[in-house]
mmCIF file of C-alpha atoms and ligand atoms in Angstrom:
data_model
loop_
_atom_site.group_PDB
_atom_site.id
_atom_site.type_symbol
_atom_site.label_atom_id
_atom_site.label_comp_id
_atom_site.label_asym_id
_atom_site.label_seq_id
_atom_site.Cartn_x
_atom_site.Cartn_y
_atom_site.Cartn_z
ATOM 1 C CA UNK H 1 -76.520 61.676 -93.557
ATOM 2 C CA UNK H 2 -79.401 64.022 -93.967
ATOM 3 C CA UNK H 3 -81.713 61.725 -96.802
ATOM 4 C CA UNK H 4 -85.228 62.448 -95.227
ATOM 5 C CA UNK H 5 -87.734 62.150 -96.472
ATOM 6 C CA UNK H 6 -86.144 58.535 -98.024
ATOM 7 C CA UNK H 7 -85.218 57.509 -94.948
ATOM 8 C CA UNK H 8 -87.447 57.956 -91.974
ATOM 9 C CA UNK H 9 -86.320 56.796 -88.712
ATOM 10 C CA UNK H 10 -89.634 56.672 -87.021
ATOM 11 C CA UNK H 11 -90.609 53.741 -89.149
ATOM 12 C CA UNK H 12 -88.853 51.029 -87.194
ATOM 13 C CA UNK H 13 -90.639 52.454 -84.135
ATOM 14 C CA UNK H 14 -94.164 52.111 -84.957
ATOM 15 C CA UNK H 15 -94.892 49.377 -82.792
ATOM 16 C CA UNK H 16 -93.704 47.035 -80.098
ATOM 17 C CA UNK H 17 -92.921 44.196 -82.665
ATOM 18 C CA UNK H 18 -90.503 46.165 -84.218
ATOM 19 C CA UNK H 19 -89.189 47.647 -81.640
ATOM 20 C CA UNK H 20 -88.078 44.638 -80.408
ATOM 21 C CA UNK H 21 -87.355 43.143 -83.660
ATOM 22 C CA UNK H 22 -84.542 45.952 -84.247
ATOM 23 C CA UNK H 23 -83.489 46.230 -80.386
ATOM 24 C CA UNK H 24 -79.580 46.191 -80.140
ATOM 25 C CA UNK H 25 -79.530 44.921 -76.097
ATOM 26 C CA UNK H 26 -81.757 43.001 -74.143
ATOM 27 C CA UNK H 27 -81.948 42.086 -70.506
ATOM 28 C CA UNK H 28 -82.178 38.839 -68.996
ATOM 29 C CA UNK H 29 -82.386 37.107 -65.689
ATOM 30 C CA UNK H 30 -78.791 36.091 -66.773
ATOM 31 C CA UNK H 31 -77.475 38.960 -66.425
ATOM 32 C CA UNK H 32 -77.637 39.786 -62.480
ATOM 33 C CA UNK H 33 -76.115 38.837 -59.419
ATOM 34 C CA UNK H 34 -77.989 39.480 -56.455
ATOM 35 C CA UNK H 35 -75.834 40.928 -53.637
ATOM 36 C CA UNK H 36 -77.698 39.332 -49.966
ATOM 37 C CA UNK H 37 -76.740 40.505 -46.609
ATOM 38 C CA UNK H 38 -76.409 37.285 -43.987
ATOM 39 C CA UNK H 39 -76.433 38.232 -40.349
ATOM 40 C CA UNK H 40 -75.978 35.843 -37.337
ATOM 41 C CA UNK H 41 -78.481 34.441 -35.269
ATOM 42 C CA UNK H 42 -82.085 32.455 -36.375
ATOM 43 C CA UNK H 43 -85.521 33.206 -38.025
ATOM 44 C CA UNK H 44 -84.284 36.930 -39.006
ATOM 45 C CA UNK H 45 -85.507 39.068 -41.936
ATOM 46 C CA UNK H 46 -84.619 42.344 -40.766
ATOM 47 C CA UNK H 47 -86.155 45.585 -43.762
ATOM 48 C CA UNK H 48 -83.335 47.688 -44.165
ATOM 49 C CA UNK H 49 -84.807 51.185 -43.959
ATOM 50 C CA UNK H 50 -82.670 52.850 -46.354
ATOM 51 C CA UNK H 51 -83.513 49.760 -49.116
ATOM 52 C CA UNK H 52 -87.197 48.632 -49.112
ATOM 53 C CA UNK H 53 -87.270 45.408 -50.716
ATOM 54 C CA UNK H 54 -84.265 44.546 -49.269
ATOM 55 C CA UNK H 55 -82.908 42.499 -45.681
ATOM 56 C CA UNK H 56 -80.762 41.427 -43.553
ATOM 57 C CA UNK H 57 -81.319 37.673 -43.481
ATOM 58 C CA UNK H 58 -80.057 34.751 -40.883
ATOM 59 C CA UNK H 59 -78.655 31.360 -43.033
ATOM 60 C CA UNK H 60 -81.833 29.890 -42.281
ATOM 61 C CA UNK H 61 -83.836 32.472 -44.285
ATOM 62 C CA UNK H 62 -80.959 32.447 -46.975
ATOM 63 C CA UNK H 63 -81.736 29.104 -47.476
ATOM 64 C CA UNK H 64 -85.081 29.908 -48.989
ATOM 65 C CA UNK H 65 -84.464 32.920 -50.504
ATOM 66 C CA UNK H 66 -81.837 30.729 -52.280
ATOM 67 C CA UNK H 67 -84.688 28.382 -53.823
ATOM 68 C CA UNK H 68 -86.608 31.615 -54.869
ATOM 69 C CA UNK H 69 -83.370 33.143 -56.832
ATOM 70 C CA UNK H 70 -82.411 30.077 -58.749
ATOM 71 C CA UNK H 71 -85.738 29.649 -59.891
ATOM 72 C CA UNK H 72 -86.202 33.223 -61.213
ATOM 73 C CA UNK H 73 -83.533 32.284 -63.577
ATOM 74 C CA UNK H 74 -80.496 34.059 -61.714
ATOM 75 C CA UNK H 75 -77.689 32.762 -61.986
ATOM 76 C CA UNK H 76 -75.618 34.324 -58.824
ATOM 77 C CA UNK H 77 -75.721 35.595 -55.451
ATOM 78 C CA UNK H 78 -72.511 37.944 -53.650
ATOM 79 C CA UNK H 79 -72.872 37.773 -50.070
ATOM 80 C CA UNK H 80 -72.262 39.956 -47.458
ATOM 81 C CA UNK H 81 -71.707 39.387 -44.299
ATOM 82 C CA UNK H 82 -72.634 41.318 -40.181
ATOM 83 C CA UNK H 83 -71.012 39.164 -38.162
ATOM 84 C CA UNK H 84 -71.441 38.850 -34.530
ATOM 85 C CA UNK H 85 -68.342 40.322 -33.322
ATOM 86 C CA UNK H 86 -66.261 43.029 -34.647
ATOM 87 C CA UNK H 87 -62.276 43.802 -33.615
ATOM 88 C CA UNK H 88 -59.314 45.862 -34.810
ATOM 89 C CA UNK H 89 -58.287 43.437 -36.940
ATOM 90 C CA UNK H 90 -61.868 42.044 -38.498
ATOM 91 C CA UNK H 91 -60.814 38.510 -37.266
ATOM 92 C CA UNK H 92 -64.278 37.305 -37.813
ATOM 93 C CA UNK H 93 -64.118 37.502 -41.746
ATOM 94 C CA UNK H 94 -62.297 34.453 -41.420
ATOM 95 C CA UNK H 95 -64.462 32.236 -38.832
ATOM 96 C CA UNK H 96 -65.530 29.294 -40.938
ATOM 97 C CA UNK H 97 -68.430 29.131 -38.352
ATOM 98 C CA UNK H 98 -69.246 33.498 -39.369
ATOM 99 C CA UNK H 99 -72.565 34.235 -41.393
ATOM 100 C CA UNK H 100 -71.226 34.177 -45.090
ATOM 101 C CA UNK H 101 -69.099 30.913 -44.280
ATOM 102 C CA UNK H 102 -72.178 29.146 -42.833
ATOM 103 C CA UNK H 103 -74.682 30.575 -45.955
ATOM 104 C CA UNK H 104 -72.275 29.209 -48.365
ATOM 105 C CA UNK H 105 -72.554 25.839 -47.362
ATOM 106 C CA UNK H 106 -76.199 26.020 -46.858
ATOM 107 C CA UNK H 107 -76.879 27.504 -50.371
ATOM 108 C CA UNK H 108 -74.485 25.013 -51.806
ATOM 109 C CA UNK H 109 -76.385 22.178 -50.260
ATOM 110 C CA UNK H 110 -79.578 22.530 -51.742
ATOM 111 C CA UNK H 111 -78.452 24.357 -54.832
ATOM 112 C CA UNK H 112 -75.325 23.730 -56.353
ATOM 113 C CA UNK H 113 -75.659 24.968 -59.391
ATOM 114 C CA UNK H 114 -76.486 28.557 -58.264
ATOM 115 C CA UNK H 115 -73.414 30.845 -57.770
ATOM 116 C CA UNK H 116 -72.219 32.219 -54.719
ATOM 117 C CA UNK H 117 -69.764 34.766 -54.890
ATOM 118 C CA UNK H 118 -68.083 36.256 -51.771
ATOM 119 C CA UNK H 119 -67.606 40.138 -51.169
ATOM 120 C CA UNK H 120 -63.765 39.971 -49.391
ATOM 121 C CA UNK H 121 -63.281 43.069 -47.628
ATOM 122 C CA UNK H 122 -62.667 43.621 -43.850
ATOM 123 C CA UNK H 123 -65.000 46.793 -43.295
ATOM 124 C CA UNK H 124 -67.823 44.777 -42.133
ATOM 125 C CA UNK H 125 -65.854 42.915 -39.592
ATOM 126 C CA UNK H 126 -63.219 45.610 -38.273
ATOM 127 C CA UNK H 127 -64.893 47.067 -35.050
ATOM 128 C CA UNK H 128 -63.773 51.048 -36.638
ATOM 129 C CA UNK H 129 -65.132 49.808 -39.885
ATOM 130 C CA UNK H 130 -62.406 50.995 -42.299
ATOM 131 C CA UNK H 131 -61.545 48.230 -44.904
ATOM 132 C CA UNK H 132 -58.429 47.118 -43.484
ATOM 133 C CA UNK H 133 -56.005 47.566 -40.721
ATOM 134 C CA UNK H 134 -55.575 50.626 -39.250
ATOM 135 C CA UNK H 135 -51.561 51.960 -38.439
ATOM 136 C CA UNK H 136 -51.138 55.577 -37.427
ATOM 137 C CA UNK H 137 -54.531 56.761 -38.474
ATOM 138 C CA UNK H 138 -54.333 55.105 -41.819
ATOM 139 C CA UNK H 139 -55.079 51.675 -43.443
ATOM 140 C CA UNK H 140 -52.062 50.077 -44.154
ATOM 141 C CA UNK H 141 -52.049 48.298 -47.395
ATOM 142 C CA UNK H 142 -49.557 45.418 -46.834
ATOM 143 C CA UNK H 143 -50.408 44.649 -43.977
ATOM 144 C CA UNK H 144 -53.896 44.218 -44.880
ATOM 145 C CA UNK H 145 -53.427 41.633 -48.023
ATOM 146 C CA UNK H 146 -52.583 38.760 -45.211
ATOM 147 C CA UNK H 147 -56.372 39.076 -43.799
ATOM 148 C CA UNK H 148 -57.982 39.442 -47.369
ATOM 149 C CA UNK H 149 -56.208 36.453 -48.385
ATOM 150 C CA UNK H 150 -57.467 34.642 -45.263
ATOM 151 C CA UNK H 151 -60.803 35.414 -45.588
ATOM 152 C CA UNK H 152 -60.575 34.704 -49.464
ATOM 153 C CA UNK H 153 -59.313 30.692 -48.226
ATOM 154 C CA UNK H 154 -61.915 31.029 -45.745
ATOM 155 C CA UNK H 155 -64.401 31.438 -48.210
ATOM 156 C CA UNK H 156 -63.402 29.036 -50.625
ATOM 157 C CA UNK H 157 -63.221 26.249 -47.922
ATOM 158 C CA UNK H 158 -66.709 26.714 -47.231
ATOM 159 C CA UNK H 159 -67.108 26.009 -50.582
ATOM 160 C CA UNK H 160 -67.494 29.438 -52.666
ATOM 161 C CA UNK H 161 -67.439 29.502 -56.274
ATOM 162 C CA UNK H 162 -65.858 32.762 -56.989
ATOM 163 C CA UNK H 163 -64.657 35.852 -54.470
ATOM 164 C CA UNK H 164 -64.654 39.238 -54.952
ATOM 165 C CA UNK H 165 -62.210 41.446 -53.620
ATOM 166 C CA UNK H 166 -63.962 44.857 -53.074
ATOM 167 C CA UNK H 167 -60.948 46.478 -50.278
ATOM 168 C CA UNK H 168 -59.371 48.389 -52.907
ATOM 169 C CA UNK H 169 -55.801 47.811 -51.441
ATOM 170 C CA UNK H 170 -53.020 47.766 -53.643
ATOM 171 C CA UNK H 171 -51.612 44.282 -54.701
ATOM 172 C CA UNK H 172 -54.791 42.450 -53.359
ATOM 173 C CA UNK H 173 -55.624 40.305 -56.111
ATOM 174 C CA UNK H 174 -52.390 38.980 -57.068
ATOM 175 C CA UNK H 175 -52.074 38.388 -53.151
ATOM 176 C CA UNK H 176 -55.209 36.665 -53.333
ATOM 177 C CA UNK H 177 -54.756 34.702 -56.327
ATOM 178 C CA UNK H 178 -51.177 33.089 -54.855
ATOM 179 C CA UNK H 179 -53.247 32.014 -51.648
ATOM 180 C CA UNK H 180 -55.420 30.553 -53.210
ATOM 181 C CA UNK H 181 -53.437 28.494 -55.652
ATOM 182 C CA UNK H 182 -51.098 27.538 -52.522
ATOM 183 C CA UNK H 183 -54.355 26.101 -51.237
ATOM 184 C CA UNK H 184 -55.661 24.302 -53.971
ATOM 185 C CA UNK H 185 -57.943 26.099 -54.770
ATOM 186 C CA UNK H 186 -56.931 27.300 -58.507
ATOM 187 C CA UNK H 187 -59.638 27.376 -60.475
ATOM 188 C CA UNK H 188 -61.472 29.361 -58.205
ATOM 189 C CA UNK H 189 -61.913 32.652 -60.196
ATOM 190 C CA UNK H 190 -61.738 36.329 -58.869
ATOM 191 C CA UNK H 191 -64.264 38.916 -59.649
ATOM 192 C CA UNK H 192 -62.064 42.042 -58.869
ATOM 193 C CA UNK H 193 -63.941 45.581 -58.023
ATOM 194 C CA UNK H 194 -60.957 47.177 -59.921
ATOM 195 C CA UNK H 195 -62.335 50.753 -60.294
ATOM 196 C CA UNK H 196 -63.906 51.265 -57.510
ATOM 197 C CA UNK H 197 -65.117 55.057 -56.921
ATOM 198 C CA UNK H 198 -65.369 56.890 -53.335
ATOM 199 C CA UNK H 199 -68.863 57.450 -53.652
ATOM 200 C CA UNK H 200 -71.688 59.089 -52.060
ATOM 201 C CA UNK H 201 -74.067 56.555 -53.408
ATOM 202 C CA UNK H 202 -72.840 53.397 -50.883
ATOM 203 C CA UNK H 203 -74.867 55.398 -48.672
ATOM 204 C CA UNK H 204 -77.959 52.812 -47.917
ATOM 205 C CA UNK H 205 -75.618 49.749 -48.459
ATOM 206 C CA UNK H 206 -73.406 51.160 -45.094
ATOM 207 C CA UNK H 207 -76.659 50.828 -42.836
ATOM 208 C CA UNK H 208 -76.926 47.543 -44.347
ATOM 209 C CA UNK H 209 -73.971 45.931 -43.829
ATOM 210 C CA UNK H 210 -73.158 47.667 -40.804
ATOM 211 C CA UNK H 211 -70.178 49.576 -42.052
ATOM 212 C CA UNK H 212 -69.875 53.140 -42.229
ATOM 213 C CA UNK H 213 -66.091 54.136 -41.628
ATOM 214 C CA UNK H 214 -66.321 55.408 -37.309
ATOM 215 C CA UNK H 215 -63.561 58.239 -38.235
ATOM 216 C CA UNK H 216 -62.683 59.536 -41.641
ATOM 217 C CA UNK H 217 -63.758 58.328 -45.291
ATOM 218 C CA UNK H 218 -62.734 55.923 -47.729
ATOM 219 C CA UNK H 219 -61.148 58.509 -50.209
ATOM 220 C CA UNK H 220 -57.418 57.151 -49.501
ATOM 221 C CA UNK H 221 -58.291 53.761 -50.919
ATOM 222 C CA UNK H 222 -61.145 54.362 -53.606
ATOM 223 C CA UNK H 223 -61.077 56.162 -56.605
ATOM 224 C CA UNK H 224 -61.393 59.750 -57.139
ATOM 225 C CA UNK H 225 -64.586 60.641 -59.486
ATOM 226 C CA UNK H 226 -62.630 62.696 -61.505
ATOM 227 C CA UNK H 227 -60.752 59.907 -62.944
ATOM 228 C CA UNK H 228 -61.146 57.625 -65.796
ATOM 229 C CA UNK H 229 -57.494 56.557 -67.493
ATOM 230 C CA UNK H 230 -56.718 55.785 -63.577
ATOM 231 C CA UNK H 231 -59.909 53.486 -64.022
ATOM 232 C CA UNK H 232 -58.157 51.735 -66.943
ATOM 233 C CA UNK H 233 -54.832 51.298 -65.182
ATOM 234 C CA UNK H 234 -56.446 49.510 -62.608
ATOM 235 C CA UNK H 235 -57.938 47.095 -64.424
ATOM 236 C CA UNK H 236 -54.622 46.411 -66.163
ATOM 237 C CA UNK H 237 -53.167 45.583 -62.743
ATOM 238 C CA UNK H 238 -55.836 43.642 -61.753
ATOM 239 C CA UNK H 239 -55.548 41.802 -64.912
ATOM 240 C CA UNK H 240 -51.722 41.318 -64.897
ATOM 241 C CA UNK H 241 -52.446 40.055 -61.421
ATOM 242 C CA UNK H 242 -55.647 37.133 -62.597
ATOM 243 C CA UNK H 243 -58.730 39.016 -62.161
ATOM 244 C CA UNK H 244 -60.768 37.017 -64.065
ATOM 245 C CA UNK H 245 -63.627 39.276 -64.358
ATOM 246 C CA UNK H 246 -63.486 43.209 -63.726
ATOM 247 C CA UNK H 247 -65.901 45.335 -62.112
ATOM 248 C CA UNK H 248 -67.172 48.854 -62.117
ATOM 249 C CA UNK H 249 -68.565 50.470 -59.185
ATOM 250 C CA UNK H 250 -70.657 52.238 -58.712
ATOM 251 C CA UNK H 251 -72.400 51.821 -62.305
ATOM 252 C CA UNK H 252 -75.113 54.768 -63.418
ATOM 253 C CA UNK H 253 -72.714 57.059 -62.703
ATOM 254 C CA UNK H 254 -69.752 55.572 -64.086
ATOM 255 C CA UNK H 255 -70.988 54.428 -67.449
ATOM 256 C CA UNK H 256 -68.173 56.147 -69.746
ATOM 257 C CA UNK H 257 -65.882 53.788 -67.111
ATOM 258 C CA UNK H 258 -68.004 50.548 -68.320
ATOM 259 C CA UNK H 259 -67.545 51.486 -71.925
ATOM 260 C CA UNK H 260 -63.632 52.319 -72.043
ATOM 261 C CA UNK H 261 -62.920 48.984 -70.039
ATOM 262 C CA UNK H 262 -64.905 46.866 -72.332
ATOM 263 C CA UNK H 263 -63.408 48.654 -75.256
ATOM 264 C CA UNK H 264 -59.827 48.183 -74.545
ATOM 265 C CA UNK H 265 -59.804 44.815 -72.793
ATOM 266 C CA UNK H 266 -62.123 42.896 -73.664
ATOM 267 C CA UNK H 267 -62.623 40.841 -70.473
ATOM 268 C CA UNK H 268 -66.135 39.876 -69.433
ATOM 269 C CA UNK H 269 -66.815 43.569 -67.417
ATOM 270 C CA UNK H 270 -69.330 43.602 -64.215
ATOM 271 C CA UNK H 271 -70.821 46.382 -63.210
ATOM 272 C CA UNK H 272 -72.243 47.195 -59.553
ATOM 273 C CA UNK H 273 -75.549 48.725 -59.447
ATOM 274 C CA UNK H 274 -75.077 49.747 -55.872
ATOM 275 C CA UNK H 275 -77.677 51.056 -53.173
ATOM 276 C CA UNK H 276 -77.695 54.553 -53.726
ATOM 277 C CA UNK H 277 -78.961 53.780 -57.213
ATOM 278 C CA UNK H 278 -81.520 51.413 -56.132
ATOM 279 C CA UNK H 279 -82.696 53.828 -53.593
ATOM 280 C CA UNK H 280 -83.079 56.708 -55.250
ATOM 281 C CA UNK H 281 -85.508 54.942 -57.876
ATOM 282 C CA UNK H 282 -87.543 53.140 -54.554
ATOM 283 C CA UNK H 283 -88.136 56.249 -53.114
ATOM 284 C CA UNK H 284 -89.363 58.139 -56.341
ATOM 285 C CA UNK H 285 -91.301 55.718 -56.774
ATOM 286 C CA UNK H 286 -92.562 55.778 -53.208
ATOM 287 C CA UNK H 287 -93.248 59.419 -53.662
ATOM 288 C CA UNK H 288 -95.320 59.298 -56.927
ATOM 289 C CA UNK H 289 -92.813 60.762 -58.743
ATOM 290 C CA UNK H 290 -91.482 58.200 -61.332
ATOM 291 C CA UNK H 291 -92.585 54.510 -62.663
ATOM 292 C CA UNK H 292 -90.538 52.893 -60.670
ATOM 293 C CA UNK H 293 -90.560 49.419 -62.679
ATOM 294 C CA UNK H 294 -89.639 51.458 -66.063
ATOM 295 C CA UNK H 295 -86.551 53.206 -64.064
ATOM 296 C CA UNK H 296 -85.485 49.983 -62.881
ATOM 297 C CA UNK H 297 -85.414 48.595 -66.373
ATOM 298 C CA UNK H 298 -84.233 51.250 -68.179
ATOM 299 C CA UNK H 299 -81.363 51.158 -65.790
ATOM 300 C CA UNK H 300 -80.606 48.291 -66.107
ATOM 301 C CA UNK H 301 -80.619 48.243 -69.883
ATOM 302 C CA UNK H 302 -78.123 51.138 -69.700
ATOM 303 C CA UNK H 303 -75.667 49.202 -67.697
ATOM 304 C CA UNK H 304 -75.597 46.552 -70.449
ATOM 305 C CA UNK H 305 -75.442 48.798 -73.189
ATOM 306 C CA UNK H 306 -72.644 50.422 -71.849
ATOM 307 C CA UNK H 307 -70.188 47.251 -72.334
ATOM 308 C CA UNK H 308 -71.302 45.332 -68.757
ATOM 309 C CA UNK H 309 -71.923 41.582 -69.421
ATOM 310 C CA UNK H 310 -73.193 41.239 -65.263
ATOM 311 C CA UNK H 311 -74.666 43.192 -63.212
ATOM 312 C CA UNK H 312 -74.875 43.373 -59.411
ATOM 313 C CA UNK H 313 -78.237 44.800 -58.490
ATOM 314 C CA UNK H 314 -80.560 44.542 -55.700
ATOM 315 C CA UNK H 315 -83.358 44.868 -58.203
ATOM 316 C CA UNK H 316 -82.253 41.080 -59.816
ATOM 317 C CA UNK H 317 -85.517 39.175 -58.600
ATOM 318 C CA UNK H 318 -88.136 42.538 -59.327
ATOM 319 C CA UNK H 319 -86.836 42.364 -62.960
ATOM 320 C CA UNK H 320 -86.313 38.698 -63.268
ATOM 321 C CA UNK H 321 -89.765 38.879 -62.503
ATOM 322 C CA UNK H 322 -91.085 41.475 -65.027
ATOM 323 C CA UNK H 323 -88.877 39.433 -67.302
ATOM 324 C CA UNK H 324 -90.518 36.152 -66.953
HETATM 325 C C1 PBG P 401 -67.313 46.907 -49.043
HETATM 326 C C2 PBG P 401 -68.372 47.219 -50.023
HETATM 327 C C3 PBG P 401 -69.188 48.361 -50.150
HETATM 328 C C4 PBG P 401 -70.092 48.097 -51.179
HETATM 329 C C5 PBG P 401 -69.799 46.829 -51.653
HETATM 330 N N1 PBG P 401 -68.704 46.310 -50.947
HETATM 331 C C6 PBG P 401 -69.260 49.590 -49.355
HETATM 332 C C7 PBG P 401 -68.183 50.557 -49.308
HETATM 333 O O1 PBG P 401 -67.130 50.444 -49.943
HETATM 334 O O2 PBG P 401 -68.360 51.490 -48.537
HETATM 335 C C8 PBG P 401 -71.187 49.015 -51.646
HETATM 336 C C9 PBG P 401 -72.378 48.350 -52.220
HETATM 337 C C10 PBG P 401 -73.573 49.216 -52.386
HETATM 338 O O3 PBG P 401 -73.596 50.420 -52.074
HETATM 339 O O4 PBG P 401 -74.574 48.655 -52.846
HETATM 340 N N2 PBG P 401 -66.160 47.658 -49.085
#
């Protein structure tokens, strides 16, 4: 297709009208879901060193950061949760007086119409911080399903809109899916992290929720980084089992993922921009060594051009903002 000098691409460069007029994606505030971390107590906003920009925030605070999110234009928050007390077991995932529980209801007071979606997983709340429970030095899958699905009603009685199962146990969302319908609560959809990757880059997020693993690492649950059919065969499960959306994480890294999911299902595909990701262009940025806002962006445009139609980012109000 070699017809130069007929056909010269630079012509539908030349300026920023065209450029936009032929542009194949575009971002909007639409698009993300911001992930906030709620922590017990009152008046907190605690900087999380590893992610400036970013805190640890009491449900007072959450409250107003709430008002601040919906009008940006995004549509959806994922909360996280550093609960008071931690055990064996992570018990206090499913206190419907624990952070997440209590932000729900105080997010859903003042704005229902903006989304809150719940991160299920137990390594916040297990005292050895592994993301379920541990028998004979390993997490045991079945026995772990009972808590997710616990703190999956828990979150849905405080009146979540969606949860998102992020464990990576075997089984989890068709678990999760049954308890719910047994509890009424059926049209409450799951966001599934189906191919979830052991990865270096949850590095900041672990100081910021509190949950770095005390002994060993997560590689017997989450995926290998080698791997991409094992990718797709988890989404099938997930799907067989009612996921309603599918995830990606982490997502720069992972793009090829993104793309082969989208390609052969055809479900609506999220993709988590995680910490590492975010950090890494803060601290450039920081240093002098990148444009920090034109990272973040063309990051973000990646993500969607890859096949993701949501995106999980910390970054969600900076480019709402540069969007507006
Ligand atoms: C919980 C969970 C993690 C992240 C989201 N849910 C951490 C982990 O698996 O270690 C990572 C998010 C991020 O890095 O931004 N299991």
């Amino acid at each position: 297709m070699s017809n130069f000098p007929i056909y010269r691409p630079r012509r539908l460069r030349a300026n920023e009208t065209i450029r936009r007029m032929v542009r194949e994606n575009n971002l909007t505030p639409a698009d993300f879901i911001l992930p906030l971390f709620v922590t017990y107590g009152k008046n907190i906003k605690n900087e999380i060193k590893s992610m400036p920009g970013q805190f640890q925030l009491s449900v007072d605070n959450i409250k107003k950061e709430a008002r601040e999110i919906k009008a940006l234009g995004i549509p959806a928050v994922i909360l996280f949760g550093i609960p008071e007390h931690k055990d064996e077991e992570g018990t206090s995932a499913f206190d419907p007086h624990g952070p997440v529980q209590e932000a729900i209801k105080a997010i859903k007071d003042k704005n229902p119409d903006l989304m809150v979606i719940t991160d299920v997983c137990m390594c916040e709340y297990t005292s050895h911080g592994h993301c379920g429970i541990i028998k004979n030095k390993d997490v045991d899958n079945d026995a772990t399903l009972e808590l997710l699905c616990n703190e999956a009603i828990s979150h849905a009685e405080a009146g979540a809109d969606m949860v998102a199962p992020s464990d990576m146990m075997d089984g989890r969302v068709g678990a999760i899916r049954d308890a719910l319908d047994e509890n009424n609560f059926p049209n409450i959809p799951i966001m599934a992290y189906s191919a979830k990757y052991a990865s270096a880059f949850y590095g900041p997020f672990r100081d910021a929720a509190e949950s770095t693993p005390k002994f060993g690492d997560r590689r017997s649950y989450q995926m290998d980084a080698g791997n991409s059919d094992e990718a797709l065969r988890e989404v099938a499960l997930d799907i067989e089992e009612g996921a309603d959306i599918v995830m990606v994480k982490p997502a720069l890294p992972y793009l090829d993922i993104i793309r082969r999911i989208k390609d052969q299902f055809g479900y609506p595909v999220a993709a988590y921009n995680v910490s590492g990701e975010y950090s890494m262009i803060k601290a450039a940025e920081k240093m002098g060594w990148m444009d920090g806002e034109r990272a973040m962006m063309e990051s973000l445009l990646s993500i969607k051009r890859a096949g993701a139609d949501m995106i999980l980012t910390y970054f969600a109000k900076d480019a709402a903002k540069v969007l507006r």
